[in-house]
Short mmCIF file of C-alpha atoms in Angstrom, two decimals:
data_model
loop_
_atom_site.label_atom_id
_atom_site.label_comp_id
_atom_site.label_asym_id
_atom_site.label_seq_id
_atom_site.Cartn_x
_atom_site.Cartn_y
_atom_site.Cartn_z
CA UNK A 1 -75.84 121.55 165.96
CA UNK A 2 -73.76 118.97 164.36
CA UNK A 3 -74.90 115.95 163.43
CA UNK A 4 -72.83 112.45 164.54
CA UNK A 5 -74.03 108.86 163.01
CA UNK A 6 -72.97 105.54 164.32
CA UNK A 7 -72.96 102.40 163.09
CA UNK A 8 -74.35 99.88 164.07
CA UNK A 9 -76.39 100.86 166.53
CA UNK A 10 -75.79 97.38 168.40
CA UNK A 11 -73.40 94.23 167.55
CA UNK A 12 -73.92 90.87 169.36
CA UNK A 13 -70.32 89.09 168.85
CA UNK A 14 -68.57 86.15 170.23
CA UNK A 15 -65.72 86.22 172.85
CA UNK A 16 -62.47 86.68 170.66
CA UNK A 17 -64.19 88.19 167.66
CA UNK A 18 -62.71 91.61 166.27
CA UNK A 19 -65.31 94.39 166.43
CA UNK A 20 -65.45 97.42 163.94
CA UNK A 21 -67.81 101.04 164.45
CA UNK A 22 -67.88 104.03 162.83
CA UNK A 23 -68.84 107.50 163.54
CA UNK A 24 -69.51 109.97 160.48
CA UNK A 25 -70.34 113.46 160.74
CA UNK A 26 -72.14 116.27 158.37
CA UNK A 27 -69.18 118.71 159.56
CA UNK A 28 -65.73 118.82 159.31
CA UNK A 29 -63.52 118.00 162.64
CA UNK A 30 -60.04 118.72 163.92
CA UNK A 31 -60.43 116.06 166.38
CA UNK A 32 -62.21 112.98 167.09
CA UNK A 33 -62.89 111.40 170.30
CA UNK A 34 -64.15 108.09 171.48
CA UNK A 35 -65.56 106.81 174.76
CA UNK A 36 -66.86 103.71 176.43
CA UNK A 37 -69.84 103.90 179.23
CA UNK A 38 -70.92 101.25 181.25
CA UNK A 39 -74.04 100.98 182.80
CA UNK A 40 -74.83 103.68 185.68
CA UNK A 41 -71.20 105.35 185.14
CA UNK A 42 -70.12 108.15 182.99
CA UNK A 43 -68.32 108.20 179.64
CA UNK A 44 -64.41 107.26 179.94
CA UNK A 45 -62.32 108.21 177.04
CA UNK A 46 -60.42 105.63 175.37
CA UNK A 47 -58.66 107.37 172.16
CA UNK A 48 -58.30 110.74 171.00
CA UNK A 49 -57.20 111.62 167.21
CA UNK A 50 -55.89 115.34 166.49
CA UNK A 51 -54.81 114.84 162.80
CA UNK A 52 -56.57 113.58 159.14
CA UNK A 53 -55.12 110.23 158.35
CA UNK A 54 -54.20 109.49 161.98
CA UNK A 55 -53.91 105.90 163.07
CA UNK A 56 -54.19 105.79 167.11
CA UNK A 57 -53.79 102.32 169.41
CA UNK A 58 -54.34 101.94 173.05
CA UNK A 59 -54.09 98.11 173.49
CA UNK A 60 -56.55 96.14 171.47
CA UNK A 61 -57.94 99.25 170.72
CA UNK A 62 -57.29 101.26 167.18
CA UNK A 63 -59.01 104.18 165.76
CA UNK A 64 -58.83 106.15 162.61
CA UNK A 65 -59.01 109.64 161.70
CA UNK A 66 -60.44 109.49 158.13
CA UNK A 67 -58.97 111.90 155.55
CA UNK A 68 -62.18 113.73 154.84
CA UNK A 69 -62.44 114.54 158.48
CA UNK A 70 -65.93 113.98 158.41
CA UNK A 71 -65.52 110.08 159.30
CA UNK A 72 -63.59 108.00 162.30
CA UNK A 73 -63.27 104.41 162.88
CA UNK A 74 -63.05 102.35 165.99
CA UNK A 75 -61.70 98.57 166.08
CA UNK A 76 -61.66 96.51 168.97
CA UNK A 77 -59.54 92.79 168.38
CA UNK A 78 -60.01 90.00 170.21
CA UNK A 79 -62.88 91.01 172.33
CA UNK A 80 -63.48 89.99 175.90
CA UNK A 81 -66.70 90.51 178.09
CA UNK A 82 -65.43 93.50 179.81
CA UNK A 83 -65.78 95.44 176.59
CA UNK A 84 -69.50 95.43 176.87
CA UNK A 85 -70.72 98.98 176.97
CA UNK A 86 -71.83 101.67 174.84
CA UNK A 87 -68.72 103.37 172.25
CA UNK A 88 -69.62 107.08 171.91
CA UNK A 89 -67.84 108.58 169.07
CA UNK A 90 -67.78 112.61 169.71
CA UNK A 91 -65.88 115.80 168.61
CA UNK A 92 -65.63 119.58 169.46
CA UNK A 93 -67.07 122.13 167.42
CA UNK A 94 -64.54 124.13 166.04
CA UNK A 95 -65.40 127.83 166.74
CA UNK A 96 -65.94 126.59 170.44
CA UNK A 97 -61.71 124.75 170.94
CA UNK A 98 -62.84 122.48 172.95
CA UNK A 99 -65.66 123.78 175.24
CA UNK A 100 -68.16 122.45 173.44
CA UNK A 101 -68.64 118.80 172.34
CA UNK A 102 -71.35 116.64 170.15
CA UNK A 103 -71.41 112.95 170.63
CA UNK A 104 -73.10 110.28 168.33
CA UNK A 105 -75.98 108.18 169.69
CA UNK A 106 -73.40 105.37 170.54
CA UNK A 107 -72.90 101.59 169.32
CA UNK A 108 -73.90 99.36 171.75
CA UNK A 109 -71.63 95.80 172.46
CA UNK A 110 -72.64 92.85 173.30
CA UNK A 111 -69.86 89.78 173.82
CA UNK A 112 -71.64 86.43 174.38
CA UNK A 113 -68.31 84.27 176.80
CA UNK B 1 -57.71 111.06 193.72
CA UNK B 2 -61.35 111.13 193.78
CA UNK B 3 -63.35 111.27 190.79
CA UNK B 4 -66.04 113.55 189.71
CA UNK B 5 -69.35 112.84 192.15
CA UNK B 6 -72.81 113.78 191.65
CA UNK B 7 -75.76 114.03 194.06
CA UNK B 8 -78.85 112.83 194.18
CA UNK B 9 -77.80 109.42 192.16
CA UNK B 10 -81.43 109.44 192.13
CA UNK B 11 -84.18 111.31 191.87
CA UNK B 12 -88.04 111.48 191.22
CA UNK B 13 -89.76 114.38 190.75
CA UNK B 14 -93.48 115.58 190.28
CA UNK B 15 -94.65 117.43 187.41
CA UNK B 16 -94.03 120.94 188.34
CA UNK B 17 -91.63 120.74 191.33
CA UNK B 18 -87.73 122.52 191.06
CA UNK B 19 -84.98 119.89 191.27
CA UNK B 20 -81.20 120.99 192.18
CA UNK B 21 -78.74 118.38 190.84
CA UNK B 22 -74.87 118.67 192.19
CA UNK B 23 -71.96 118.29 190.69
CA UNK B 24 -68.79 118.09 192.69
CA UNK B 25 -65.75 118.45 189.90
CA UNK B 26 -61.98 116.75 190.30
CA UNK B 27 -60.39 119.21 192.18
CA UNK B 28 -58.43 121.84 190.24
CA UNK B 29 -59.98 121.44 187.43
CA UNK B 30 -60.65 125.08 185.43
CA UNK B 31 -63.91 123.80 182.98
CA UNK B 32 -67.20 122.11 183.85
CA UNK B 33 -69.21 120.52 181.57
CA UNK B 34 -73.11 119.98 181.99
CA UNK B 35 -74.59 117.47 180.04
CA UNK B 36 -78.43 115.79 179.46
CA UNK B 37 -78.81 111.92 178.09
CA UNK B 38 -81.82 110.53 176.94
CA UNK B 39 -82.70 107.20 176.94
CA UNK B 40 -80.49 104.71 174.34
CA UNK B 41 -78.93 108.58 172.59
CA UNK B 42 -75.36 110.27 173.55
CA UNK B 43 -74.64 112.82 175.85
CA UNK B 44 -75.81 116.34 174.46
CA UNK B 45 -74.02 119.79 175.69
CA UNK B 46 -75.96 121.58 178.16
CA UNK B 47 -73.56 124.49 179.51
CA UNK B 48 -69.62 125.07 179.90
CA UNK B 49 -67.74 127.21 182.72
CA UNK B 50 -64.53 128.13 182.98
CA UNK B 51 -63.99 128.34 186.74
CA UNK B 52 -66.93 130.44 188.15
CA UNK B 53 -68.08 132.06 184.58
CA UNK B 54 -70.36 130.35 182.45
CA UNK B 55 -69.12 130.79 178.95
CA UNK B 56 -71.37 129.08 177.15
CA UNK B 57 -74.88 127.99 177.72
CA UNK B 58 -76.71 127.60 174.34
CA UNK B 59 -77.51 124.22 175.01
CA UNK B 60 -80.12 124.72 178.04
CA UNK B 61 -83.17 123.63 176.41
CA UNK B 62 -85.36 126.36 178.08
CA UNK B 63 -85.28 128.92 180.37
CA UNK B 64 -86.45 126.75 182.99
CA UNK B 65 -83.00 125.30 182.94
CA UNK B 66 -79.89 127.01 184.63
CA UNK B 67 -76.84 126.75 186.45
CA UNK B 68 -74.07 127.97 188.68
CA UNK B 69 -70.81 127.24 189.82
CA UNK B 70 -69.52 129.10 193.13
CA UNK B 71 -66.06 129.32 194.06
CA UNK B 72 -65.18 127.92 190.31
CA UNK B 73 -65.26 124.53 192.37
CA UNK B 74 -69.23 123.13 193.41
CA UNK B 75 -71.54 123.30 190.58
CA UNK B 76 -75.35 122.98 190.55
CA UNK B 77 -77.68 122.66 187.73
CA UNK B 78 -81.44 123.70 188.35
CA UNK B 79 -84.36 122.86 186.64
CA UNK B 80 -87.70 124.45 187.67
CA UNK B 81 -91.23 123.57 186.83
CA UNK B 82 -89.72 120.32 185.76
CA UNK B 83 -92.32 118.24 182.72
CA UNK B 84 -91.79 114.81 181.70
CA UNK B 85 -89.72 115.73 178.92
CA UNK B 86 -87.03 116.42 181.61
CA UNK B 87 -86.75 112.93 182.12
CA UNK B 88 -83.27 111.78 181.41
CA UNK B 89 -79.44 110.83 182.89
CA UNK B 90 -77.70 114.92 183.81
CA UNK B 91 -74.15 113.96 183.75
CA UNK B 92 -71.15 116.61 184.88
CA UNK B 93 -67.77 116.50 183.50
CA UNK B 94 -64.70 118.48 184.42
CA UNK B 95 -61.37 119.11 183.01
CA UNK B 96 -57.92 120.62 183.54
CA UNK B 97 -57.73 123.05 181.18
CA UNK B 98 -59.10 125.50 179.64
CA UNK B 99 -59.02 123.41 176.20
CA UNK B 100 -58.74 120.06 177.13
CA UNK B 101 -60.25 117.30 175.06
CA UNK B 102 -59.86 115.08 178.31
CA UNK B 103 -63.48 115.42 180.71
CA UNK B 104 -63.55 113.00 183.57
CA UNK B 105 -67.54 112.42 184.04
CA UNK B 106 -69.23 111.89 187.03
CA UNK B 107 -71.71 108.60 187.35
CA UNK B 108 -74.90 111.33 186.19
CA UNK B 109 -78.11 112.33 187.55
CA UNK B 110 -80.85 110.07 187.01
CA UNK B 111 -84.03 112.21 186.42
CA UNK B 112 -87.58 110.86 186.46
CA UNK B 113 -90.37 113.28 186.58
CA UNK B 114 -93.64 111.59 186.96
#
């Protein structure tokens, strides 16, 4: 199947710091996804990109769409505890639409109040 | 509205025993997504349906692994002669659509087979 690297794996920031993770992939993809989980819940999706180049914000959230397609990047300003979690990066494989879906191995955040 | 649930939260099994894991999707919603997480890695694709049919199951890992869905609502996965290697968080999703990028997950199985 495909093949989705994060990085970093982990971050340890400060309360008000700006966070950046990316997400790269062997395969091309028509749409990139990201998600937060929180411990004992299930994976809540925060952005979703449908275009090369694409610049998305919800909040003090922005992600990228690279141009390559094989790359996406997630920014988080001003951080606040509740952002702790795990950020999934994940996308459908194309002959599937959108039935079936890879996901990296997640960055996990850590904000220090 | 509510949200997907799962049932057991919890559960520990022996090497060797069946487990049946539920999955109660928003209701509605045409596709179900099953799901297996390991320990510190992301979700990985298990099997799709599209109200009752299952349309894709190429990720069950062996044939000890299946699933159903009756009624296109109630969905349960079923793992038999479970091994330690089964060990990990099953987590169901559903959507509205038929392609829809947007799955609502449940909270996920928790799996420990001794």
């Amino acid at each position: 199947g495909q093949q989705l690297n994060q990085s970093p794996q982990s971050m340890f920031i400060q309360e008000g710091e700006d966070v950046s993770m990316n997400c790269t992939s062997s395969s091309i993809f028509n749409t990139w996804l990201w998600y937060k989980q929180e411990p004992g819940e299930g994976p809540v999706l925060l952005i979703a990109l449908y275009k090369a180049g694409e610049l998305t914000s919800n909040g003090r959230l922005t992600a990228q769409f690279g141009i390559t397609r094989k790359d996406s990047f997630l920014n988080i300003s001003a951080s606040i505890p509740s952002d702790v979690g795990i950020y999934f990066c994940a996308g459908p494989d194309i002959k599937y639409n959108f039935n079936k879906f890879y996901f990296g191995s997640g960055t996990k955040l850590n904000v220090k109040p | 509205g509510a949200g997907v649930s799962q049932s057991p939260r919890y559960k520990v099994a022996k090497r060797g025993q069946d487990v049946a894991l539920r999955c109660d999707p928003i209701s509605g919603h045409v596709s179900l997504f099953w799901y297996q997480q390991a320990l510190g890695q992301g979700p990985e694709f298990l099997t799709y349906f599209q109200n009752e049919a299952q349309l894709d199951k190429s990720g069950l890992p062996s044939d000890r692994f299946s699933a159903e869905r009756t009624g296109g609502s109630v969905s349960t996965l079923t793992i038999q002669r479970t091994q330690q290697e089964d060990s990990a968080v099953y987590l169901c999703a559903s959507s509205p659509g038929r392609f829809q990028e947007t799955q609502y997950f449940g909270p996920g199985t928790r799996l420990l087979v001794l």
